[in-house]
mmCIF file of C-alpha atoms and ligand atoms in Angstrom:
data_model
loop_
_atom_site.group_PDB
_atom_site.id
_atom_site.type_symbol
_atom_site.label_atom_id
_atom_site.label_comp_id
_atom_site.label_asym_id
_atom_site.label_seq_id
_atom_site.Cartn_x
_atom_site.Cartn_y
_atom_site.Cartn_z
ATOM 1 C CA UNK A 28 0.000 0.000 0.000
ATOM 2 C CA UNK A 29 1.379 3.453 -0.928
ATOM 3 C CA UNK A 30 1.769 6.079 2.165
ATOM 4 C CA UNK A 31 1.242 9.117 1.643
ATOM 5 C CA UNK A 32 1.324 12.282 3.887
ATOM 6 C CA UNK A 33 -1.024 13.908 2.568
ATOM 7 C CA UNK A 34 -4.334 14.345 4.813
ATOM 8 C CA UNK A 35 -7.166 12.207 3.547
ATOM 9 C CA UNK A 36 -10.000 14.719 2.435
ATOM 10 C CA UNK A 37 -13.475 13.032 2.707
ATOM 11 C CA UNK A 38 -15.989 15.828 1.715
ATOM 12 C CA UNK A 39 -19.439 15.684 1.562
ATOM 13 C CA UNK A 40 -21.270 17.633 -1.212
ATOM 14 C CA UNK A 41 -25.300 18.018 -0.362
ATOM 15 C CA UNK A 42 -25.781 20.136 -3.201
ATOM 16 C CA UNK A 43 -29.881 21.285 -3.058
ATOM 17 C CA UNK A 44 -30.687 19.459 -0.071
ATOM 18 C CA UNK A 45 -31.370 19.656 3.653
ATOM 19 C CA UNK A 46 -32.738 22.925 4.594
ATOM 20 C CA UNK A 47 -30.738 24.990 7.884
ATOM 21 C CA UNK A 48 -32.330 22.760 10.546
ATOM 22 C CA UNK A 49 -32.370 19.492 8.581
ATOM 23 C CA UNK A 50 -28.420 20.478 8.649
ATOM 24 C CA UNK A 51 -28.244 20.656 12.114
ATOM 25 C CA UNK A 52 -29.789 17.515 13.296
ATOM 26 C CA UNK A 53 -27.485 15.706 10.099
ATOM 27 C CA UNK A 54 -23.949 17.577 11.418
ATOM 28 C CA UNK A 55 -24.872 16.170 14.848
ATOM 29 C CA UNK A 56 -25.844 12.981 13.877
ATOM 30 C CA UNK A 57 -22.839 12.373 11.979
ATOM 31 C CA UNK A 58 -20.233 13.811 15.083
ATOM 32 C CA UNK A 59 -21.984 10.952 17.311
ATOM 33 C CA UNK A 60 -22.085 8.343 14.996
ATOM 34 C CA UNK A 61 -18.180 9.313 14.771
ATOM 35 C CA UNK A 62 -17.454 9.877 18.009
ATOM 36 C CA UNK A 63 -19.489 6.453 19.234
ATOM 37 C CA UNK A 64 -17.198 4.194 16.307
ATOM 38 C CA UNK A 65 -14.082 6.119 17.562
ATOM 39 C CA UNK A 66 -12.944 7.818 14.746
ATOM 40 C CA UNK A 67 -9.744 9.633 15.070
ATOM 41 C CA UNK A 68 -9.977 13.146 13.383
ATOM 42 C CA UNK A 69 -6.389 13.294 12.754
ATOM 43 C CA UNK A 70 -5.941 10.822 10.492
ATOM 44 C CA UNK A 71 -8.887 11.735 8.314
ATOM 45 C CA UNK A 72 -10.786 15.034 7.802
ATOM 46 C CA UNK A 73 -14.110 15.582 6.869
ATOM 47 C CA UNK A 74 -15.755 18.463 5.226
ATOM 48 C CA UNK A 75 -19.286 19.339 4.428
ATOM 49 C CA UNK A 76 -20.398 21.595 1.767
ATOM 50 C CA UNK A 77 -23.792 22.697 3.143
ATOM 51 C CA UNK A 78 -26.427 24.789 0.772
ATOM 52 C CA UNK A 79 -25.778 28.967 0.837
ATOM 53 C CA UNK A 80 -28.696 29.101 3.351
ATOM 54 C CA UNK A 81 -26.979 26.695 6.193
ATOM 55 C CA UNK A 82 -23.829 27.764 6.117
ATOM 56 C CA UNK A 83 -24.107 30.393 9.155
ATOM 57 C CA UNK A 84 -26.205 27.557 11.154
ATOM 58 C CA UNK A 85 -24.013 24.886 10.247
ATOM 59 C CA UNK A 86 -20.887 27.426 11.356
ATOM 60 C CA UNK A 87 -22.287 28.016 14.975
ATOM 61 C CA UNK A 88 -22.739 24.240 15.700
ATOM 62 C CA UNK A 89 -19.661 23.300 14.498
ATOM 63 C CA UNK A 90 -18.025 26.240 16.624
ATOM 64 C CA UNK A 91 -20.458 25.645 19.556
ATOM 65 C CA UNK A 92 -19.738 21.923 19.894
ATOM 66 C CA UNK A 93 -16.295 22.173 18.998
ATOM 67 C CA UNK A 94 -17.003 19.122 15.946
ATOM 68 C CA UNK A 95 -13.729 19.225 14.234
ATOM 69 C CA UNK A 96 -15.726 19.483 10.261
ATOM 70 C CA UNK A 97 -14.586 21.771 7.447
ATOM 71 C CA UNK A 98 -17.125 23.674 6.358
ATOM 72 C CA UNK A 99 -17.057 24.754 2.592
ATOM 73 C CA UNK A 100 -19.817 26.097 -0.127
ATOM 74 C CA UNK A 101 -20.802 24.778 -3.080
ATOM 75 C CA UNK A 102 -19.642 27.897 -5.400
ATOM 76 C CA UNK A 103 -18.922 31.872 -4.683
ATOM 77 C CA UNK A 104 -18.889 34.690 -7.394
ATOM 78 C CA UNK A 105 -16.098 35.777 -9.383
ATOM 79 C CA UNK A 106 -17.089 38.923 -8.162
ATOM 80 C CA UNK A 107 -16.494 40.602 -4.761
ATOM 81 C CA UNK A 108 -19.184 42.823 -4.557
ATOM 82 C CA UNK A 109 -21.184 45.150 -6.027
ATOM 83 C CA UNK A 110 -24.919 44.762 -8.382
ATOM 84 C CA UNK A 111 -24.627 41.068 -9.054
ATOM 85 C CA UNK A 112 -28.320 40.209 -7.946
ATOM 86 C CA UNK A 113 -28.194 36.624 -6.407
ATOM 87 C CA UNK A 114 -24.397 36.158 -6.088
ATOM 88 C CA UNK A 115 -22.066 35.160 -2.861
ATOM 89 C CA UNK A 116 -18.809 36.781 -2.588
ATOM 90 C CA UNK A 117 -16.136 35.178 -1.359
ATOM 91 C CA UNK A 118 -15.798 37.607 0.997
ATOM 92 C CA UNK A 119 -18.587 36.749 2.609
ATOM 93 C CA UNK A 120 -17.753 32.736 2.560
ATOM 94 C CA UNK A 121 -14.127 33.603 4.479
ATOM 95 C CA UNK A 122 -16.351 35.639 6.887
ATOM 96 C CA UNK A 123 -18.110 32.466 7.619
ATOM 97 C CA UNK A 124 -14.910 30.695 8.319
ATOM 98 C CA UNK A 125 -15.527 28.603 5.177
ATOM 99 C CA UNK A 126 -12.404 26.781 4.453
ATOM 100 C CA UNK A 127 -13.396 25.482 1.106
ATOM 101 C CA UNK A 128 -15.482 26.409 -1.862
ATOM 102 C CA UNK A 129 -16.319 23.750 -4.890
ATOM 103 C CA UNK A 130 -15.412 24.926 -8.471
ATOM 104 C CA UNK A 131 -16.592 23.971 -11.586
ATOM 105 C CA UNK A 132 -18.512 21.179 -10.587
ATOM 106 C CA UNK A 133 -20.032 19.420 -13.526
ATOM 107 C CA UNK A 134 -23.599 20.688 -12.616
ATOM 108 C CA UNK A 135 -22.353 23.887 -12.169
ATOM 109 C CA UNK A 136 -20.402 23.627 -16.132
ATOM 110 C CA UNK A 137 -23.769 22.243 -17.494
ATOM 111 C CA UNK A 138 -26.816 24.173 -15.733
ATOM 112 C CA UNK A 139 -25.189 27.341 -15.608
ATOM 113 C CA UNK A 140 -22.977 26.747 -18.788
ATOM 114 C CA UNK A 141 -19.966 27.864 -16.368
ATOM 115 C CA UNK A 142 -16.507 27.284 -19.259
ATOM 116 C CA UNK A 143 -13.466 27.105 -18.162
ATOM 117 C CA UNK A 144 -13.202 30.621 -18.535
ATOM 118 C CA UNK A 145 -15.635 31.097 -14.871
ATOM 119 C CA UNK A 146 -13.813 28.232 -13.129
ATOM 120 C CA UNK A 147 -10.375 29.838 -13.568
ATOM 121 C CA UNK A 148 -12.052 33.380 -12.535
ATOM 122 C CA UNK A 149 -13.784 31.793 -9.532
ATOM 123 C CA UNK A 150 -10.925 29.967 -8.504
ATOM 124 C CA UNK A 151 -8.994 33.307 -8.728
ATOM 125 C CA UNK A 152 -12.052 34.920 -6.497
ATOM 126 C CA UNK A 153 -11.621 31.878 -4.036
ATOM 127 C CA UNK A 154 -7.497 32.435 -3.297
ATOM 128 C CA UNK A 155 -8.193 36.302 -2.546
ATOM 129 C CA UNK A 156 -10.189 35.673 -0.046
ATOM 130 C CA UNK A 157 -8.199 33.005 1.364
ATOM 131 C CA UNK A 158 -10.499 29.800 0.618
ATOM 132 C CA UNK A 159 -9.540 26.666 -0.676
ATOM 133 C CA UNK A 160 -10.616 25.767 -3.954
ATOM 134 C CA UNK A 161 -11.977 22.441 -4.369
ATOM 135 C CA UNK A 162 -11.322 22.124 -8.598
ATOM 136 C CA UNK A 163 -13.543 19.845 -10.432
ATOM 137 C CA UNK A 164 -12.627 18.301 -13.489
ATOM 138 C CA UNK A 165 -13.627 15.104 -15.519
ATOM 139 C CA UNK A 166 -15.255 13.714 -18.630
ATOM 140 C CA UNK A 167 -18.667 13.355 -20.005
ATOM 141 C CA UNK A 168 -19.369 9.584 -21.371
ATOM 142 C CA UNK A 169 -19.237 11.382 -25.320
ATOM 143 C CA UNK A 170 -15.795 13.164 -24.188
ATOM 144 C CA UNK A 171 -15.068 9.531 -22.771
ATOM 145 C CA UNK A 172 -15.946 7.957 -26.208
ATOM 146 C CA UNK A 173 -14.064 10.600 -28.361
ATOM 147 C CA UNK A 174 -10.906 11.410 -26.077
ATOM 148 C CA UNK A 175 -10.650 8.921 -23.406
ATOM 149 C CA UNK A 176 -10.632 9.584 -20.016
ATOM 150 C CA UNK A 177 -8.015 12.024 -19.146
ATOM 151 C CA UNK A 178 -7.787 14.383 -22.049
ATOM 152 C CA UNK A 179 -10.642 16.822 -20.798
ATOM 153 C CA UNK A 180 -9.916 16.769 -17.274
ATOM 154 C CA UNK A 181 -6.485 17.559 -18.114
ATOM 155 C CA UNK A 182 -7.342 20.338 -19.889
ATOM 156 C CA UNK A 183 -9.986 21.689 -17.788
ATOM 157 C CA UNK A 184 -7.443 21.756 -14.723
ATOM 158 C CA UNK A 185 -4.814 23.228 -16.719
ATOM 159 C CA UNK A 186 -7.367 26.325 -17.705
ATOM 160 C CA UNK A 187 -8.147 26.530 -13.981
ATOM 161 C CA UNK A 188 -4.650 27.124 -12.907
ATOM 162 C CA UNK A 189 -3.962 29.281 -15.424
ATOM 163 C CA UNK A 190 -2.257 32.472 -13.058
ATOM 164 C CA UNK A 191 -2.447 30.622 -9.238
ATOM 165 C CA UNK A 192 0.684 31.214 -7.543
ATOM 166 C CA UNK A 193 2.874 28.003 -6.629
ATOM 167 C CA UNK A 194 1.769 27.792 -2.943
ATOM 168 C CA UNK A 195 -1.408 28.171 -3.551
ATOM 169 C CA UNK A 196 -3.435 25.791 -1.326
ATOM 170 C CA UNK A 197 -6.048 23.674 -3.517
ATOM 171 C CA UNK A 198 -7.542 20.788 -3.954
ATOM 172 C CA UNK A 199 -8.320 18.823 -7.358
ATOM 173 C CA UNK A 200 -11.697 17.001 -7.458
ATOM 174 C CA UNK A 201 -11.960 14.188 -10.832
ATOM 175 C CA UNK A 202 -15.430 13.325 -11.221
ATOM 176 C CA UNK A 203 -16.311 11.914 -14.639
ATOM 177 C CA UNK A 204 -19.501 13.460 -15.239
ATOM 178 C CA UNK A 205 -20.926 9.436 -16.260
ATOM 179 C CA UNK A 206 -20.370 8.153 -12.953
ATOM 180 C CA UNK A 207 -22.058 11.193 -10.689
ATOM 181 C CA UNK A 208 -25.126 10.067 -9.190
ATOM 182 C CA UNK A 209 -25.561 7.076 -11.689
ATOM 183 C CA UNK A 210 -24.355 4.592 -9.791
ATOM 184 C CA UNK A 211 -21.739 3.544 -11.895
ATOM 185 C CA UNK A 212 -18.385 4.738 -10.130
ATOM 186 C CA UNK A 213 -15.322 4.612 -12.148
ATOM 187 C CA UNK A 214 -12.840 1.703 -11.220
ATOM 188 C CA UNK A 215 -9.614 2.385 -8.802
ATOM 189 C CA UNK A 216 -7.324 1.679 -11.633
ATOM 190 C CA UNK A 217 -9.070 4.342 -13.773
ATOM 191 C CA UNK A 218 -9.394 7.091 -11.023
ATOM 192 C CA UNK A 219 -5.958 5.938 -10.206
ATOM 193 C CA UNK A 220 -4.872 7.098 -14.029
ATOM 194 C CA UNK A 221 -6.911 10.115 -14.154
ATOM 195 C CA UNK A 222 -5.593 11.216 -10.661
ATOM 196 C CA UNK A 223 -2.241 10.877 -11.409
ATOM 197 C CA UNK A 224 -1.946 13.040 -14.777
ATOM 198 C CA UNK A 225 -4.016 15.097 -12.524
ATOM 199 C CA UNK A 226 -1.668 15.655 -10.578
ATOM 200 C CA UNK A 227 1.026 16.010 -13.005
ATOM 201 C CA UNK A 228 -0.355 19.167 -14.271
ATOM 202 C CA UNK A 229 -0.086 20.677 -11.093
ATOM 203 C CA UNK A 230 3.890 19.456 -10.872
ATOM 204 C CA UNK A 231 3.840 21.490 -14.673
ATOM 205 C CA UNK A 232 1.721 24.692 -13.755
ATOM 206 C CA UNK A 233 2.825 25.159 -10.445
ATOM 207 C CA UNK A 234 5.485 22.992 -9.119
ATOM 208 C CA UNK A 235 6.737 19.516 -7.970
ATOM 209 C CA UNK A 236 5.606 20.839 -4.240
ATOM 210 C CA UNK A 237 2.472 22.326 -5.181
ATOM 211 C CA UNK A 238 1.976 18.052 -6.445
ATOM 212 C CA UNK A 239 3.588 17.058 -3.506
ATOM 213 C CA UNK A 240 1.163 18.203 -1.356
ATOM 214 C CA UNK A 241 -2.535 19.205 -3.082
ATOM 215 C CA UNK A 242 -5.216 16.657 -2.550
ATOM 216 C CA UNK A 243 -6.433 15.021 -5.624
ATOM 217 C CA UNK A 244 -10.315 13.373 -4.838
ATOM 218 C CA UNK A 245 -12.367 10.852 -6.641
ATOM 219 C CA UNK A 246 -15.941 11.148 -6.988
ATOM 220 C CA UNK A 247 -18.302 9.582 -8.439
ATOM 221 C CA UNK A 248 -20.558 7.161 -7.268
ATOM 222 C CA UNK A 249 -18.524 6.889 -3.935
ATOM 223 C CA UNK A 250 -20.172 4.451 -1.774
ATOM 224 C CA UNK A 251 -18.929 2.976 1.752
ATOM 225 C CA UNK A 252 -18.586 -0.652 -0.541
ATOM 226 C CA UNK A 253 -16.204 0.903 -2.620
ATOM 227 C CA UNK A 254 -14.399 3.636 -0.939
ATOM 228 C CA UNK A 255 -11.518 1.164 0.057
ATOM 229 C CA UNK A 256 -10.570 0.465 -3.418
ATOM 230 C CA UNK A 257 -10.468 4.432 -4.231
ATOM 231 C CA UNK A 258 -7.912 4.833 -1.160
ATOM 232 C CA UNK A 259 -5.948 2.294 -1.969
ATOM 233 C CA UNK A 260 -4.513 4.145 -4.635
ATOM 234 C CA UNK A 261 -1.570 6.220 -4.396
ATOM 235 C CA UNK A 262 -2.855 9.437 -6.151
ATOM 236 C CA UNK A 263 -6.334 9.019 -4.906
ATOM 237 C CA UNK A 264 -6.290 11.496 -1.617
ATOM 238 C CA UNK A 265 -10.080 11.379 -0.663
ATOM 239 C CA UNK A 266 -13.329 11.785 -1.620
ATOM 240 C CA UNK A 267 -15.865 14.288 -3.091
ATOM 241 C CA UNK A 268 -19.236 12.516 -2.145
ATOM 242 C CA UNK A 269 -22.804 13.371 -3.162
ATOM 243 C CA UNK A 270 -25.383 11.104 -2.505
ATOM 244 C CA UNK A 271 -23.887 9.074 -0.125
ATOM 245 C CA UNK A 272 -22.829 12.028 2.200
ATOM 246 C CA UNK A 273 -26.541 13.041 3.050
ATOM 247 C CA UNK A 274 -26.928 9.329 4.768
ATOM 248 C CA UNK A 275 -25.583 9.235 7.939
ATOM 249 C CA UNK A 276 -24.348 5.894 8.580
ATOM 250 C CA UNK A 277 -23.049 5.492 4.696
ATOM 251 C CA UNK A 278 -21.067 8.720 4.933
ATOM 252 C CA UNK A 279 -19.517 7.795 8.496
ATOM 253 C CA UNK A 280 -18.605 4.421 6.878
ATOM 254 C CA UNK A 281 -16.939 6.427 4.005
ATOM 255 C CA UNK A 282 -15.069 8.229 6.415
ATOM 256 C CA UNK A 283 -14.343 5.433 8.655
ATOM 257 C CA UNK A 284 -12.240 3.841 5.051
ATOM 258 C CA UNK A 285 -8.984 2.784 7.230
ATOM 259 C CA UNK A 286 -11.781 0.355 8.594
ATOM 260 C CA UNK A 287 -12.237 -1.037 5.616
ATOM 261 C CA UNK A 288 -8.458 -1.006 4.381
ATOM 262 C CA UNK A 289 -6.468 -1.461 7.322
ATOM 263 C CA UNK A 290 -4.180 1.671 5.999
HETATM 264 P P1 PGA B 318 -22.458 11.312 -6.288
HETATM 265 O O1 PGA B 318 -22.059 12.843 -6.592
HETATM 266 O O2 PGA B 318 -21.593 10.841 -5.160
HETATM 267 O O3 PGA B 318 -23.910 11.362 -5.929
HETATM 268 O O4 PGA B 318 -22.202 10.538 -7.549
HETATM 269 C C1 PGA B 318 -20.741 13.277 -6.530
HETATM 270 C C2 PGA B 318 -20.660 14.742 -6.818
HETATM 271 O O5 PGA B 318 -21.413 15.255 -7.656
HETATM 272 O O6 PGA B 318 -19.821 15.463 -6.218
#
């Protein structure tokens, strides 16, 4: 098994669901069901990506009860103020002592038609104000088909990074667009590929530290049956989970991997 000493990220993306309160009783849920199976927070950290309209409530628990969660949103402006009707500054997100914002997640690039032109503006927005950017990248099933699996990913990250500094602090998120919320999660072997060239771009665009140390997640389809395979891999740093993290016991399994692995 390849060590690595980079932090396992396991992050939990609820995208549109559970309102403020339903947050509350969730976050809680999920510290006990930790706390009762033991889990040690040090070797593993968790991070939940709440809707806009949580974020304060979920903030006040997590200070209140000292539970040891990131808390990150699901996207910011590439503005930082001023007349953009319905837009979150970053500003504001760093205020909430957000640690980490998701980028160019494939919902985001088709609903909103976000190119990579947004991402690398938003991720630009995110380092000013001091949050991590969680980049996502990775192939639609045609873009599979036509390119294979690493050629747009590759590419999208590259755009993204276009002008961050080399100690920037980011994270890289692949999620082939196929496998989110269908079920059908990519293989180890393949996220272990796509991961990898991943991370080689950051070793190009910024440098062999900035590889060194960013976190490069799967997701996809992540499931407590097959996050163990995901981890085993040496490029594979974590998680970015959807469906799966708005079930407590599932998502405390995911986090709970070394269970499963024995790393
Ligand atoms: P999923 O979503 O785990 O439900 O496939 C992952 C994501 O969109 O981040």
């Amino acid at each position: 098994m390849a060590m690595t000493t980079r932090m396992p990220l396991i992050a939990g993306n609820w995208k549109m669901n559970l309102d403020h309160l339903q947050a509350v009783a969730f976050v809680q849920k999920l510290h006990w069901t930790l706390k009762d199976a033991g889990h040690d927070h040090s070797t593993v950290e968790v991070a939940v990506f709440p809707p806009f309209t949580d974020l304060r409530t979920v903030q006040t628990l997590l200070d209140a009860d000292k539970i040891p969660f990131g808390l990150g949103a699901q996207d910011l402006s590439t503005h930082d103020s001023g007349a953009y009707t319905g837009e979150i500054s970053g500003a504001f997100l760093s205020k909430l002592d957000a640690r980490y914002v998701i980028i160019g997640h494939s919902e985001r690039r088709e609903y909103h038609a976000e190119g990579d032109d947004v991402v690398a503006a938003k991720v630009q927005a995110a380092l000013r104000h001091g949050l991590v950017p969680v980049i996502c990248v990775g192939e639609t099933s045609d873009d599979l088909e036509k390119f294979g699996a690493s050629a747009v990913p590759v590419a999208q990250l590259r755009a993204a990074l276009e002008g961050v500094a080399a100690d920037a602090d980011i994270v890289v998120a692949y999620e082939p667009v196929w496998a989110i919320g269908s079920g059908q999660a990519a293989t180890p072997d393949q996220a272990q590929d796509v991961c990898a060239k991943l991370r080689d771009v950051v070793a190009e665009v910024l440098d062999a530290d900035a590889a060194a140390r960013t976190r490069v997640l799967y997701g996809g389809s992540v499931k407590a049956a097959n996050i163990a395979g995901f981890m085993r891999e040496p490029d594979v740093d974590g998680a970015l989970v959807g469906g799966a993290s708005l079930l407590v016991d599932e998502f405390s399994s995911i986090i709970r991997f070394q269970k499963h692995v024995g790393v």
